[in-house]
């Protein structure tokens, strides 16, 4: 059985749907501390789970015969900087609970990492799998901690710990969750709703990005790679890099009236400390990772999904 923590978030929702389809509704237990939508409740198992409550988690692992644990619960980069003590508790203490249970019950454990696990002293153009990691956000520090602890428990106790470092994930069906890359989700809604987007990053801020379907497929593929093929427990995953200006230009092909006002805020400092190009050659070589969506495809799939929701029909979008 697969337990997903933080399953109502940007990645959890999509992975829950993918795994329910792939392994059957009874094999997937979506969990979070919020009330789920009717759709999520009706399409399979959902349970309240607070990763800060060890006993609660332990009961679920035992009673629901969990053997895979996908741990998404965390505060992302920007929101973590505004609530450091909660980020420490959730991203570190919560992770320790999950790590301890995975060891105790021999679970396969997946924890997402991020471009945010690197900092200003890491090489940024490109950033390889193995290099200096001195991130400047509590989110990044907690993700480096998770990578190191997971790797240690793998060596010491044989824990099947796996992690992928993701770029900014672009998705249409979940509201952005306090990340620094979330302008790239919001701009699509603003373009369709008002034609005006206020971007919290400078127009030339280049960041690695990935469309959510590619991100979720990378997890699905990575978790079924035979252990002997893995040279690392944590791999970079990439699809493309672009700036807010690049993205706005592509959207203007379909919504020419789009106007962007650039008003950098505290998230600019975070973005300036992150990779600009992300080297995922390790994942491509060791277990055959490849992305499908580039910037053109990303813009089309996002607008095709969102336009009807805003009552818009766009010309020349095939
Ligand atoms: C964030 N979207 O901005 C997340 C991610 C690549 C960054 O970890 O915090």
PDB file of C-alpha atoms and ligand atoms in Angstrom:
ATOM      1  CA  UNK A   1       0.000   0.000   0.000  1.00  0.00           C
ATOM      2  CA  UNK A   2       1.219   3.517  -0.829  1.00  0.00           C
ATOM      3  CA  UNK A   3       0.797   6.293   1.749  1.00  0.00           C
ATOM      4  CA  UNK A   4       1.146   9.869   0.449  1.00  0.00           C
ATOM      5  CA  UNK A   5       1.633  12.620   3.049  1.00  0.00           C
ATOM      6  CA  UNK A   6       0.783  16.185   2.079  1.00  0.00           C
ATOM      7  CA  UNK A   7      -1.374  14.658  -0.649  1.00  0.00           C
ATOM      8  CA  UNK A   8      -3.517  17.793  -1.111  1.00  0.00           C
ATOM      9  CA  UNK A   9      -0.523  19.824  -2.271  1.00  0.00           C
ATOM     10  CA  UNK A  10       0.749  20.535  -5.794  1.00  0.00           C
ATOM     11  CA  UNK A  11       2.571  17.181  -6.211  1.00  0.00           C
ATOM     12  CA  UNK A  12       0.481  15.065  -3.852  1.00  0.00           C
ATOM     13  CA  UNK A  13      -2.785  15.620  -5.683  1.00  0.00           C
ATOM     14  CA  UNK A  14      -1.364  14.676  -9.050  1.00  0.00           C
ATOM     15  CA  UNK A  15       0.581  11.674  -7.788  1.00  0.00           C
ATOM     16  CA  UNK A  16      -2.444  10.432  -5.854  1.00  0.00           C
ATOM     17  CA  UNK A  17      -4.509  10.497  -9.059  1.00  0.00           C
ATOM     18  CA  UNK A  18      -1.712   8.837 -11.075  1.00  0.00           C
ATOM     19  CA  UNK A  19      -1.138   6.054  -8.524  1.00  0.00           C
ATOM     20  CA  UNK A  20      -4.854   5.417  -7.995  1.00  0.00           C
ATOM     21  CA  UNK A  21      -5.111   4.842 -11.744  1.00  0.00           C
ATOM     22  CA  UNK A  22      -1.944   2.737 -11.944  1.00  0.00           C
ATOM     23  CA  UNK A  23      -2.217   0.612  -8.782  1.00  0.00           C
ATOM     24  CA  UNK A  24      -5.933   0.784  -8.025  1.00  0.00           C
ATOM     25  CA  UNK A  25      -7.856   2.931  -5.574  1.00  0.00           C
ATOM     26  CA  UNK A  26      -7.443   0.500  -2.679  1.00  0.00           C
ATOM     27  CA  UNK A  27      -3.628   0.576  -2.973  1.00  0.00           C
ATOM     28  CA  UNK A  28      -3.243   4.312  -2.429  1.00  0.00           C
ATOM     29  CA  UNK A  29      -3.920   6.183   0.820  1.00  0.00           C
ATOM     30  CA  UNK A  30      -3.920   9.934   0.320  1.00  0.00           C
ATOM     31  CA  UNK A  31      -3.427  11.886   3.540  1.00  0.00           C
ATOM     32  CA  UNK A  32      -3.107  15.433   4.778  1.00  0.00           C
ATOM     33  CA  UNK A  33      -4.317  17.611   7.641  1.00  0.00           C
ATOM     34  CA  UNK A  34      -6.913  19.447   5.530  1.00  0.00           C
ATOM     35  CA  UNK A  35     -10.378  18.367   4.434  1.00  0.00           C
ATOM     36  CA  UNK A  36     -10.237  16.876   0.935  1.00  0.00           C
ATOM     37  CA  UNK A  37     -12.544  17.692  -1.988  1.00  0.00           C
ATOM     38  CA  UNK A  38     -15.542  15.424  -2.627  1.00  0.00           C
ATOM     39  CA  UNK A  39     -13.751  14.177  -5.759  1.00  0.00           C
ATOM     40  CA  UNK A  40     -10.678  13.049  -3.810  1.00  0.00           C
ATOM     41  CA  UNK A  41     -12.877  11.444  -1.158  1.00  0.00           C
ATOM     42  CA  UNK A  42     -14.994   9.632  -3.741  1.00  0.00           C
ATOM     43  CA  UNK A  43     -12.101   8.390  -5.836  1.00  0.00           C
ATOM     44  CA  UNK A  44     -10.309   6.375  -3.154  1.00  0.00           C
ATOM     45  CA  UNK A  45      -8.930   6.271   0.378  1.00  0.00           C
ATOM     46  CA  UNK A  46      -8.168   9.487   2.250  1.00  0.00           C
ATOM     47  CA  UNK A  47      -7.076   9.709   5.882  1.00  0.00           C
ATOM     48  CA  UNK A  48      -6.093  12.475   8.291  1.00  0.00           C
ATOM     49  CA  UNK A  49      -2.357  12.246   8.992  1.00  0.00           C
ATOM     50  CA  UNK A  50      -0.216  14.780  10.836  1.00  0.00           C
ATOM     51  CA  UNK A  51       3.463  13.980  10.210  1.00  0.00           C
ATOM     52  CA  UNK A  52       4.257  15.708  13.503  1.00  0.00           C
ATOM     53  CA  UNK A  53       2.288  13.003  15.357  1.00  0.00           C
ATOM     54  CA  UNK A  54       4.509   9.907  15.329  1.00  0.00           C
ATOM     55  CA  UNK A  55       1.898   7.623  16.915  1.00  0.00           C
ATOM     56  CA  UNK A  56      -0.746   8.692  14.407  1.00  0.00           C
ATOM     57  CA  UNK A  57       1.602   7.892  11.518  1.00  0.00           C
ATOM     58  CA  UNK A  58       2.709   4.600  13.075  1.00  0.00           C
ATOM     59  CA  UNK A  59      -0.904   3.447  13.423  1.00  0.00           C
ATOM     60  CA  UNK A  60      -1.574   4.230   9.759  1.00  0.00           C
ATOM     61  CA  UNK A  61       1.596   2.438   8.591  1.00  0.00           C
ATOM     62  CA  UNK A  62       0.658  -0.691  10.579  1.00  0.00           C
ATOM     63  CA  UNK A  63      -3.117  -0.702  10.193  1.00  0.00           C
ATOM     64  CA  UNK A  64      -3.084   0.111   6.472  1.00  0.00           C
ATOM     65  CA  UNK A  65      -0.138  -2.223   5.653  1.00  0.00           C
ATOM     66  CA  UNK A  66       1.872   0.623   4.123  1.00  0.00           C
ATOM     67  CA  UNK A  67       5.015  -0.416   2.220  1.00  0.00           C
ATOM     68  CA  UNK A  68       5.730   2.719   0.186  1.00  0.00           C
ATOM     69  CA  UNK A  69       5.769   6.159   1.822  1.00  0.00           C
ATOM     70  CA  UNK A  70       5.736   9.257  -0.390  1.00  0.00           C
ATOM     71  CA  UNK A  71       6.489  12.218   1.875  1.00  0.00           C
ATOM     72  CA  UNK A  72       5.359  15.562   0.433  1.00  0.00           C
ATOM     73  CA  UNK A  73       4.397  17.437   3.625  1.00  0.00           C
ATOM     74  CA  UNK A  74       6.664  20.495   3.869  1.00  0.00           C
ATOM     75  CA  UNK A  75       6.658  24.294   3.827  1.00  0.00           C
ATOM     76  CA  UNK A  76       8.116  25.535   0.532  1.00  0.00           C
ATOM     77  CA  UNK A  77      10.830  28.180   0.127  1.00  0.00           C
ATOM     78  CA  UNK A  78       9.017  31.514   0.405  1.00  0.00           C
ATOM     79  CA  UNK A  79       6.408  30.480   2.970  1.00  0.00           C
ATOM     80  CA  UNK A  80       9.125  28.801   5.057  1.00  0.00           C
ATOM     81  CA  UNK A  81      11.053  32.065   5.327  1.00  0.00           C
ATOM     82  CA  UNK A  82       7.927  33.665   6.795  1.00  0.00           C
ATOM     83  CA  UNK A  83       7.414  30.893   9.360  1.00  0.00           C
ATOM     84  CA  UNK A  84      10.820  29.462  10.207  1.00  0.00           C
ATOM     85  CA  UNK A  85       9.862  27.690  13.424  1.00  0.00           C
ATOM     86  CA  UNK A  86       7.009  25.822  11.728  1.00  0.00           C
ATOM     87  CA  UNK A  87       9.293  25.000   8.776  1.00  0.00           C
ATOM     88  CA  UNK A  88      11.861  23.554  11.182  1.00  0.00           C
ATOM     89  CA  UNK A  89       9.214  21.438  12.874  1.00  0.00           C
ATOM     90  CA  UNK A  90       7.434  20.258   9.733  1.00  0.00           C
ATOM     91  CA  UNK A  91      10.385  19.908   7.337  1.00  0.00           C
ATOM     92  CA  UNK A  92      12.839  18.434   9.858  1.00  0.00           C
ATOM     93  CA  UNK A  93      10.953  16.907  12.813  1.00  0.00           C
ATOM     94  CA  UNK A  94       8.162  15.673  10.509  1.00  0.00           C
ATOM     95  CA  UNK A  95      10.765  14.158   8.196  1.00  0.00           C
ATOM     96  CA  UNK A  96      12.474  12.409  11.141  1.00  0.00           C
ATOM     97  CA  UNK A  97       9.161  10.747  12.079  1.00  0.00           C
ATOM     98  CA  UNK A  98       8.749   9.502   8.517  1.00  0.00           C
ATOM     99  CA  UNK A  99      12.379   8.365   8.305  1.00  0.00           C
ATOM    100  CA  UNK A 100      12.200   6.444  11.609  1.00  0.00           C
ATOM    101  CA  UNK A 101       8.976   4.669  10.599  1.00  0.00           C
ATOM    102  CA  UNK A 102      10.393   3.808   7.174  1.00  0.00           C
ATOM    103  CA  UNK A 103      13.407   2.208   8.852  1.00  0.00           C
ATOM    104  CA  UNK A 104      11.322   0.428  11.506  1.00  0.00           C
ATOM    105  CA  UNK A 105       8.852  -1.042   8.994  1.00  0.00           C
ATOM    106  CA  UNK A 106      11.243  -1.355   6.019  1.00  0.00           C
ATOM    107  CA  UNK A 107       9.245   1.001   3.790  1.00  0.00           C
ATOM    108  CA  UNK A 108      10.387   2.351   0.455  1.00  0.00           C
ATOM    109  CA  UNK A 109      10.651   6.090   1.185  1.00  0.00           C
ATOM    110  CA  UNK A 110      10.465   8.873  -1.415  1.00  0.00           C
ATOM    111  CA  UNK A 111      11.118  12.469  -0.367  1.00  0.00           C
ATOM    112  CA  UNK A 112      11.250  15.243  -3.016  1.00  0.00           C
ATOM    113  CA  UNK A 113      14.210  17.585  -2.954  1.00  0.00           C
ATOM    114  CA  UNK A 114      14.647  20.728  -5.008  1.00  0.00           C
ATOM    115  CA  UNK A 115      16.833  23.196  -6.870  1.00  0.00           C
ATOM    116  CA  UNK A 116      16.407  25.040  -3.576  1.00  0.00           C
ATOM    117  CA  UNK A 117      18.828  22.538  -1.974  1.00  0.00           C
ATOM    118  CA  UNK A 118      21.649  24.549  -3.577  1.00  0.00           C
ATOM    119  CA  UNK A 119      22.847  28.033  -2.712  1.00  0.00           C
ATOM    120  CA  UNK A 120      24.935  30.968  -3.977  1.00  0.00           C
ATOM    121  CA  UNK A 121      28.237  29.075  -3.475  1.00  0.00           C
ATOM    122  CA  UNK A 122      27.031  26.131  -5.610  1.00  0.00           C
ATOM    123  CA  UNK A 123      27.901  26.180  -9.327  1.00  0.00           C
ATOM    124  CA  UNK A 124      24.741  27.579 -10.972  1.00  0.00           C
ATOM    125  CA  UNK A 125      25.273  27.162 -14.649  1.00  0.00           C
ATOM    126  CA  UNK A 126      24.896  24.215 -14.677  1.00  0.00           C
ATOM    127  CA  UNK A 127      24.404  22.663 -11.226  1.00  0.00           C
ATOM    128  CA  UNK A 128      25.452  18.981 -11.148  1.00  0.00           C
ATOM    129  CA  UNK A 129      24.147  16.176  -8.893  1.00  0.00           C
ATOM    130  CA  UNK A 130      27.180  16.238  -6.586  1.00  0.00           C
ATOM    131  CA  UNK A 131      28.470  19.666  -5.534  1.00  0.00           C
ATOM    132  CA  UNK A 132      28.521  22.224  -2.732  1.00  0.00           C
ATOM    133  CA  UNK A 133      25.136  22.637  -1.039  1.00  0.00           C
ATOM    134  CA  UNK A 134      24.867  25.700   1.242  1.00  0.00           C
ATOM    135  CA  UNK A 135      21.252  26.862   0.672  1.00  0.00           C
ATOM    136  CA  UNK A 136      20.076  30.145   2.163  1.00  0.00           C
ATOM    137  CA  UNK A 137      16.468  29.159   2.997  1.00  0.00           C
ATOM    138  CA  UNK A 138      15.206  26.969   5.839  1.00  0.00           C
ATOM    139  CA  UNK A 139      13.412  24.996   3.103  1.00  0.00           C
ATOM    140  CA  UNK A 140      16.708  24.324   1.313  1.00  0.00           C
ATOM    141  CA  UNK A 141      18.580  23.540   4.550  1.00  0.00           C
ATOM    142  CA  UNK A 142      15.837  21.066   5.556  1.00  0.00           C
ATOM    143  CA  UNK A 143      15.954  19.385   2.135  1.00  0.00           C
ATOM    144  CA  UNK A 144      19.748  18.962   2.268  1.00  0.00           C
ATOM    145  CA  UNK A 145      19.251  17.492   5.742  1.00  0.00           C
ATOM    146  CA  UNK A 146      16.682  15.046   4.354  1.00  0.00           C
ATOM    147  CA  UNK A 147      19.006  14.034   1.486  1.00  0.00           C
ATOM    148  CA  UNK A 148      21.917  13.401   3.875  1.00  0.00           C
ATOM    149  CA  UNK A 149      19.840  11.543   6.486  1.00  0.00           C
ATOM    150  CA  UNK A 150      18.192   9.408   3.793  1.00  0.00           C
ATOM    151  CA  UNK A 151      21.543   8.496   2.276  1.00  0.00           C
ATOM    152  CA  UNK A 152      22.953   7.671   5.721  1.00  0.00           C
ATOM    153  CA  UNK A 153      19.989   5.428   6.641  1.00  0.00           C
ATOM    154  CA  UNK A 154      20.389   3.721   3.285  1.00  0.00           C
ATOM    155  CA  UNK A 155      24.045   2.926   3.965  1.00  0.00           C
ATOM    156  CA  UNK A 156      23.634   2.141   7.664  1.00  0.00           C
ATOM    157  CA  UNK A 157      20.307   0.265   7.696  1.00  0.00           C
ATOM    158  CA  UNK A 158      19.656  -0.622   4.061  1.00  0.00           C
ATOM    159  CA  UNK A 159      16.665   1.744   3.893  1.00  0.00           C
ATOM    160  CA  UNK A 160      15.366   2.101   0.325  1.00  0.00           C
ATOM    161  CA  UNK A 161      15.437   5.917   0.439  1.00  0.00           C
ATOM    162  CA  UNK A 162      15.027   7.736  -2.877  1.00  0.00           C
ATOM    163  CA  UNK A 163      14.879  11.461  -3.635  1.00  0.00           C
ATOM    164  CA  UNK A 164      14.640  13.643  -6.747  1.00  0.00           C
ATOM    165  CA  UNK A 165      15.596  17.323  -6.842  1.00  0.00           C
ATOM    166  CA  UNK A 166      12.873  19.095  -8.797  1.00  0.00           C
ATOM    167  CA  UNK A 167      12.921  22.429 -10.618  1.00  0.00           C
ATOM    168  CA  UNK A 168       9.944  24.744 -10.262  1.00  0.00           C
ATOM    169  CA  UNK A 169       6.877  22.613 -10.957  1.00  0.00           C
ATOM    170  CA  UNK A 170       4.251  24.196 -13.182  1.00  0.00           C
ATOM    171  CA  UNK A 171       0.705  22.893 -12.780  1.00  0.00           C
ATOM    172  CA  UNK A 172      -2.762  24.197 -13.514  1.00  0.00           C
ATOM    173  CA  UNK A 173      -5.047  22.344 -11.152  1.00  0.00           C
ATOM    174  CA  UNK A 174      -3.517  23.281  -7.790  1.00  0.00           C
ATOM    175  CA  UNK A 175      -3.123  26.803  -6.463  1.00  0.00           C
ATOM    176  CA  UNK A 176       0.549  27.751  -6.011  1.00  0.00           C
ATOM    177  CA  UNK A 177       1.788  26.758  -2.521  1.00  0.00           C
ATOM    178  CA  UNK A 178       4.200  29.455  -1.358  1.00  0.00           C
ATOM    179  CA  UNK A 179       7.112  28.730  -3.658  1.00  0.00           C
ATOM    180  CA  UNK A 180       9.539  31.085  -5.368  1.00  0.00           C
ATOM    181  CA  UNK A 181       8.817  29.601  -8.786  1.00  0.00           C
ATOM    182  CA  UNK A 182       5.053  29.938  -8.449  1.00  0.00           C
ATOM    183  CA  UNK A 183       4.891  33.105 -10.581  1.00  0.00           C
ATOM    184  CA  UNK A 184       5.114  30.671 -13.507  1.00  0.00           C
ATOM    185  CA  UNK A 185       1.776  29.095 -12.495  1.00  0.00           C
ATOM    186  CA  UNK A 186       0.033  32.366 -11.541  1.00  0.00           C
ATOM    187  CA  UNK A 187       0.855  34.151 -14.823  1.00  0.00           C
ATOM    188  CA  UNK A 188      -1.411  31.789 -16.784  1.00  0.00           C
ATOM    189  CA  UNK A 189      -4.410  32.551 -14.562  1.00  0.00           C
ATOM    190  CA  UNK A 190      -3.748  36.308 -14.719  1.00  0.00           C
ATOM    191  CA  UNK A 191      -3.254  36.256 -18.491  1.00  0.00           C
ATOM    192  CA  UNK A 192      -6.658  34.644 -18.983  1.00  0.00           C
ATOM    193  CA  UNK A 193      -8.505  36.511 -16.221  1.00  0.00           C
ATOM    194  CA  UNK A 194      -7.243  40.116 -16.437  1.00  0.00           C
ATOM    195  CA  UNK A 195      -4.481  40.192 -19.064  1.00  0.00           C
ATOM    196  CA  UNK A 196      -2.157  41.654 -16.414  1.00  0.00           C
ATOM    197  CA  UNK A 197       0.408  39.825 -14.257  1.00  0.00           C
ATOM    198  CA  UNK A 198       2.490  41.351 -11.491  1.00  0.00           C
ATOM    199  CA  UNK A 199       5.673  39.268 -11.374  1.00  0.00           C
ATOM    200  CA  UNK A 200       7.544  39.050  -8.072  1.00  0.00           C
ATOM    201  CA  UNK A 201      10.832  38.292  -9.871  1.00  0.00           C
ATOM    202  CA  UNK A 202      12.952  40.386 -12.277  1.00  0.00           C
ATOM    203  CA  UNK A 203      12.247  39.677 -15.953  1.00  0.00           C
ATOM    204  CA  UNK A 204      15.651  38.103 -16.559  1.00  0.00           C
ATOM    205  CA  UNK A 205      15.566  35.683 -13.588  1.00  0.00           C
ATOM    206  CA  UNK A 206      16.398  32.362 -15.169  1.00  0.00           C
ATOM    207  CA  UNK A 207      15.207  29.255 -13.255  1.00  0.00           C
ATOM    208  CA  UNK A 208      14.899  25.536 -14.069  1.00  0.00           C
ATOM    209  CA  UNK A 209      11.274  24.468 -14.550  1.00  0.00           C
ATOM    210  CA  UNK A 210       9.253  21.338 -15.299  1.00  0.00           C
ATOM    211  CA  UNK A 211       5.634  20.623 -16.226  1.00  0.00           C
ATOM    212  CA  UNK A 212       3.813  18.671 -13.497  1.00  0.00           C
ATOM    213  CA  UNK A 213       3.109  15.612 -15.706  1.00  0.00           C
ATOM    214  CA  UNK A 214       6.844  15.195 -16.390  1.00  0.00           C
ATOM    215  CA  UNK A 215       7.574  15.658 -12.666  1.00  0.00           C
ATOM    216  CA  UNK A 216       5.063  13.011 -11.592  1.00  0.00           C
ATOM    217  CA  UNK A 217       6.220  10.578 -14.302  1.00  0.00           C
ATOM    218  CA  UNK A 218       9.822  10.960 -13.053  1.00  0.00           C
ATOM    219  CA  UNK A 219       8.699   9.816  -9.580  1.00  0.00           C
ATOM    220  CA  UNK A 220       6.699   6.917 -11.027  1.00  0.00           C
ATOM    221  CA  UNK A 221       9.649   5.725 -13.124  1.00  0.00           C
ATOM    222  CA  UNK A 222      12.313   6.368 -10.467  1.00  0.00           C
ATOM    223  CA  UNK A 223      10.508   4.321  -7.794  1.00  0.00           C
ATOM    224  CA  UNK A 224      10.454   1.223  -9.984  1.00  0.00           C
ATOM    225  CA  UNK A 225      14.147   1.372 -11.046  1.00  0.00           C
ATOM    226  CA  UNK A 226      15.945  -1.711  -9.678  1.00  0.00           C
ATOM    227  CA  UNK A 227      18.119  -0.648  -6.727  1.00  0.00           C
ATOM    228  CA  UNK A 228      21.345  -1.912  -8.321  1.00  0.00           C
ATOM    229  CA  UNK A 229      20.954   0.636 -11.145  1.00  0.00           C
ATOM    230  CA  UNK A 230      21.045   3.585  -8.761  1.00  0.00           C
ATOM    231  CA  UNK A 231      24.468   5.143  -8.258  1.00  0.00           C
ATOM    232  CA  UNK A 232      22.952   7.927  -6.130  1.00  0.00           C
ATOM    233  CA  UNK A 233      20.017   8.091  -3.730  1.00  0.00           C
ATOM    234  CA  UNK A 234      19.266  11.664  -4.850  1.00  0.00           C
ATOM    235  CA  UNK A 235      19.219  12.804  -8.505  1.00  0.00           C
ATOM    236  CA  UNK A 236      18.621  16.153 -10.202  1.00  0.00           C
ATOM    237  CA  UNK A 237      15.634  16.167 -12.544  1.00  0.00           C
ATOM    238  CA  UNK A 238      15.226  18.840 -15.234  1.00  0.00           C
ATOM    239  CA  UNK A 239      13.188  19.791 -18.273  1.00  0.00           C
ATOM    240  CA  UNK A 240      13.938  23.431 -19.194  1.00  0.00           C
ATOM    241  CA  UNK A 241      15.087  26.799 -17.900  1.00  0.00           C
ATOM    242  CA  UNK A 242      13.370  30.092 -18.660  1.00  0.00           C
ATOM    243  CA  UNK A 243      12.957  33.659 -17.450  1.00  0.00           C
ATOM    244  CA  UNK A 244       9.648  35.414 -16.710  1.00  0.00           C
ATOM    245  CA  UNK A 245      10.213  37.370 -19.946  1.00  0.00           C
ATOM    246  CA  UNK A 246      10.686  34.155 -21.976  1.00  0.00           C
ATOM    247  CA  UNK A 247       7.463  32.745 -20.536  1.00  0.00           C
ATOM    248  CA  UNK A 248       5.476  35.960 -21.082  1.00  0.00           C
ATOM    249  CA  UNK A 249       6.614  36.117 -24.728  1.00  0.00           C
ATOM    250  CA  UNK A 250       5.393  32.562 -25.354  1.00  0.00           C
ATOM    251  CA  UNK A 251       2.026  33.249 -23.710  1.00  0.00           C
ATOM    252  CA  UNK A 252       1.619  36.440 -25.784  1.00  0.00           C
ATOM    253  CA  UNK A 253       1.555  34.263 -28.900  1.00  0.00           C
ATOM    254  CA  UNK A 254      -1.953  33.229 -27.755  1.00  0.00           C
ATOM    255  CA  UNK A 255      -2.875  36.187 -25.516  1.00  0.00           C
ATOM    256  CA  UNK A 256      -1.257  39.206 -27.205  1.00  0.00           C
ATOM    257  CA  UNK A 257      -2.824  41.623 -24.717  1.00  0.00           C
ATOM    258  CA  UNK A 258      -0.852  40.159 -21.781  1.00  0.00           C
ATOM    259  CA  UNK A 259       0.998  42.845 -19.838  1.00  0.00           C
ATOM    260  CA  UNK A 260       3.553  42.017 -17.129  1.00  0.00           C
ATOM    261  CA  UNK A 261       4.624  44.431 -14.391  1.00  0.00           C
ATOM    262  CA  UNK A 262       7.860  43.350 -12.690  1.00  0.00           C
ATOM    263  CA  UNK A 263       7.873  44.083  -8.943  1.00  0.00           C
ATOM    264  CA  UNK A 264      10.655  41.973  -7.393  1.00  0.00           C
ATOM    265  CA  UNK A 265      10.164  41.204  -3.695  1.00  0.00           C
ATOM    266  CA  UNK A 266      12.050  39.124  -1.087  1.00  0.00           C
ATOM    267  CA  UNK A 267      11.707  36.073  -3.319  1.00  0.00           C
ATOM    268  CA  UNK A 268      14.218  37.647  -5.738  1.00  0.00           C
ATOM    269  CA  UNK A 269      17.076  36.988  -3.282  1.00  0.00           C
ATOM    270  CA  UNK A 270      16.002  33.345  -3.008  1.00  0.00           C
ATOM    271  CA  UNK A 271      15.842  32.946  -6.799  1.00  0.00           C
ATOM    272  CA  UNK A 272      19.263  34.623  -7.223  1.00  0.00           C
ATOM    273  CA  UNK A 273      20.797  31.966  -4.954  1.00  0.00           C
ATOM    274  CA  UNK A 274      19.393  29.022  -6.942  1.00  0.00           C
ATOM    275  CA  UNK A 275      20.634  27.119 -10.014  1.00  0.00           C
ATOM    276  CA  UNK A 276      20.037  28.688 -13.420  1.00  0.00           C
ATOM    277  CA  UNK A 277      20.639  25.522 -15.451  1.00  0.00           C
ATOM    278  CA  UNK A 278      20.114  22.109 -13.834  1.00  0.00           C
ATOM    279  CA  UNK A 279      22.292  19.189 -14.954  1.00  0.00           C
ATOM    280  CA  UNK A 280      20.226  15.981 -14.839  1.00  0.00           C
ATOM    281  CA  UNK A 281      22.598  13.883 -16.975  1.00  0.00           C
ATOM    282  CA  UNK A 282      22.986  11.461 -14.036  1.00  0.00           C
ATOM    283  CA  UNK A 283      19.297  10.503 -14.061  1.00  0.00           C
ATOM    284  CA  UNK A 284      19.289  10.279 -17.865  1.00  0.00           C
ATOM    285  CA  UNK A 285      22.341   7.996 -17.862  1.00  0.00           C
ATOM    286  CA  UNK A 286      21.642   5.787 -14.812  1.00  0.00           C
ATOM    287  CA  UNK A 287      17.918   5.124 -15.282  1.00  0.00           C
ATOM    288  CA  UNK A 288      16.812   6.655 -18.596  1.00  0.00           C
ATOM    289  CA  UNK A 289      15.045   9.821 -17.422  1.00  0.00           C
ATOM    290  CA  UNK A 290      13.839  12.146 -20.221  1.00  0.00           C
ATOM    291  CA  UNK A 291      11.399  15.048 -20.199  1.00  0.00           C
ATOM    292  CA  UNK A 292       8.566  15.427 -22.739  1.00  0.00           C
ATOM    293  CA  UNK A 293       7.354  19.005 -22.224  1.00  0.00           C
ATOM    294  CA  UNK A 294       9.469  21.957 -23.396  1.00  0.00           C
ATOM    295  CA  UNK A 295       8.427  25.624 -23.031  1.00  0.00           C
ATOM    296  CA  UNK A 296       6.236  25.603 -26.182  1.00  0.00           C
ATOM    297  CA  UNK A 297       4.370  22.473 -25.067  1.00  0.00           C
ATOM    298  CA  UNK A 298       4.096  23.734 -21.481  1.00  0.00           C
ATOM    299  CA  UNK A 299       2.381  26.970 -22.565  1.00  0.00           C
ATOM    300  CA  UNK A 300      -0.024  25.124 -24.860  1.00  0.00           C
ATOM    301  CA  UNK A 301      -1.051  22.459 -22.341  1.00  0.00           C
ATOM    302  CA  UNK A 302      -1.544  25.028 -19.543  1.00  0.00           C
ATOM    303  CA  UNK A 303      -3.638  27.389 -21.716  1.00  0.00           C
ATOM    304  CA  UNK A 304      -5.697  24.534 -23.183  1.00  0.00           C
ATOM    305  CA  UNK A 305      -6.558  23.388 -19.662  1.00  0.00           C
ATOM    306  CA  UNK A 306      -7.230  26.821 -18.157  1.00  0.00           C
ATOM    307  CA  UNK A 307      -8.877  28.787 -21.025  1.00  0.00           C
ATOM    308  CA  UNK A 308     -12.272  27.009 -20.745  1.00  0.00           C
ATOM    309  CA  UNK A 309     -12.224  27.484 -16.962  1.00  0.00           C
ATOM    310  CA  UNK A 310     -12.044  31.252 -17.562  1.00  0.00           C
ATOM    311  CA  UNK A 311     -14.608  31.031 -20.338  1.00  0.00           C
ATOM    312  CA  UNK A 312     -12.026  31.879 -22.981  1.00  0.00           C
ATOM    313  CA  UNK A 313     -11.462  30.314 -26.400  1.00  0.00           C
ATOM    314  CA  UNK A 314      -7.990  30.985 -27.792  1.00  0.00           C
ATOM    315  CA  UNK A 315      -7.239  31.189 -31.495  1.00  0.00           C
ATOM    316  CA  UNK A 316      -4.334  29.294 -33.184  1.00  0.00           C
ATOM    317  CA  UNK A 317      -3.884  26.944 -30.255  1.00  0.00           C
ATOM    318  CA  UNK A 318      -3.901  23.553 -32.021  1.00  0.00           C
TER     319      UNK A 318
HETATM  320  C1  LIG B   1       9.528  26.498  -4.332  1.00  0.00           C
HETATM  321  N1  LIG B   1       8.295  25.315  -6.080  1.00  0.00           N
HETATM  322  O1  LIG B   1       9.539  27.457  -5.098  1.00  0.00           O
HETATM  323  C2  LIG B   1       9.141  25.137  -4.916  1.00  0.00           C
HETATM  324  C3  LIG B   1      10.384  24.429  -5.362  1.00  0.00           C
HETATM  325  C4  LIG B   1      11.963  24.711  -7.159  1.00  0.00           C
HETATM  326  C5  LIG B   1      11.360  25.358  -6.040  1.00  0.00           C
HETATM  327  O2  LIG B   1      10.965  23.722  -4.380  1.00  0.00           O
HETATM  328  O3  LIG B   1       9.812  26.596  -3.173  1.00  0.00           O
END
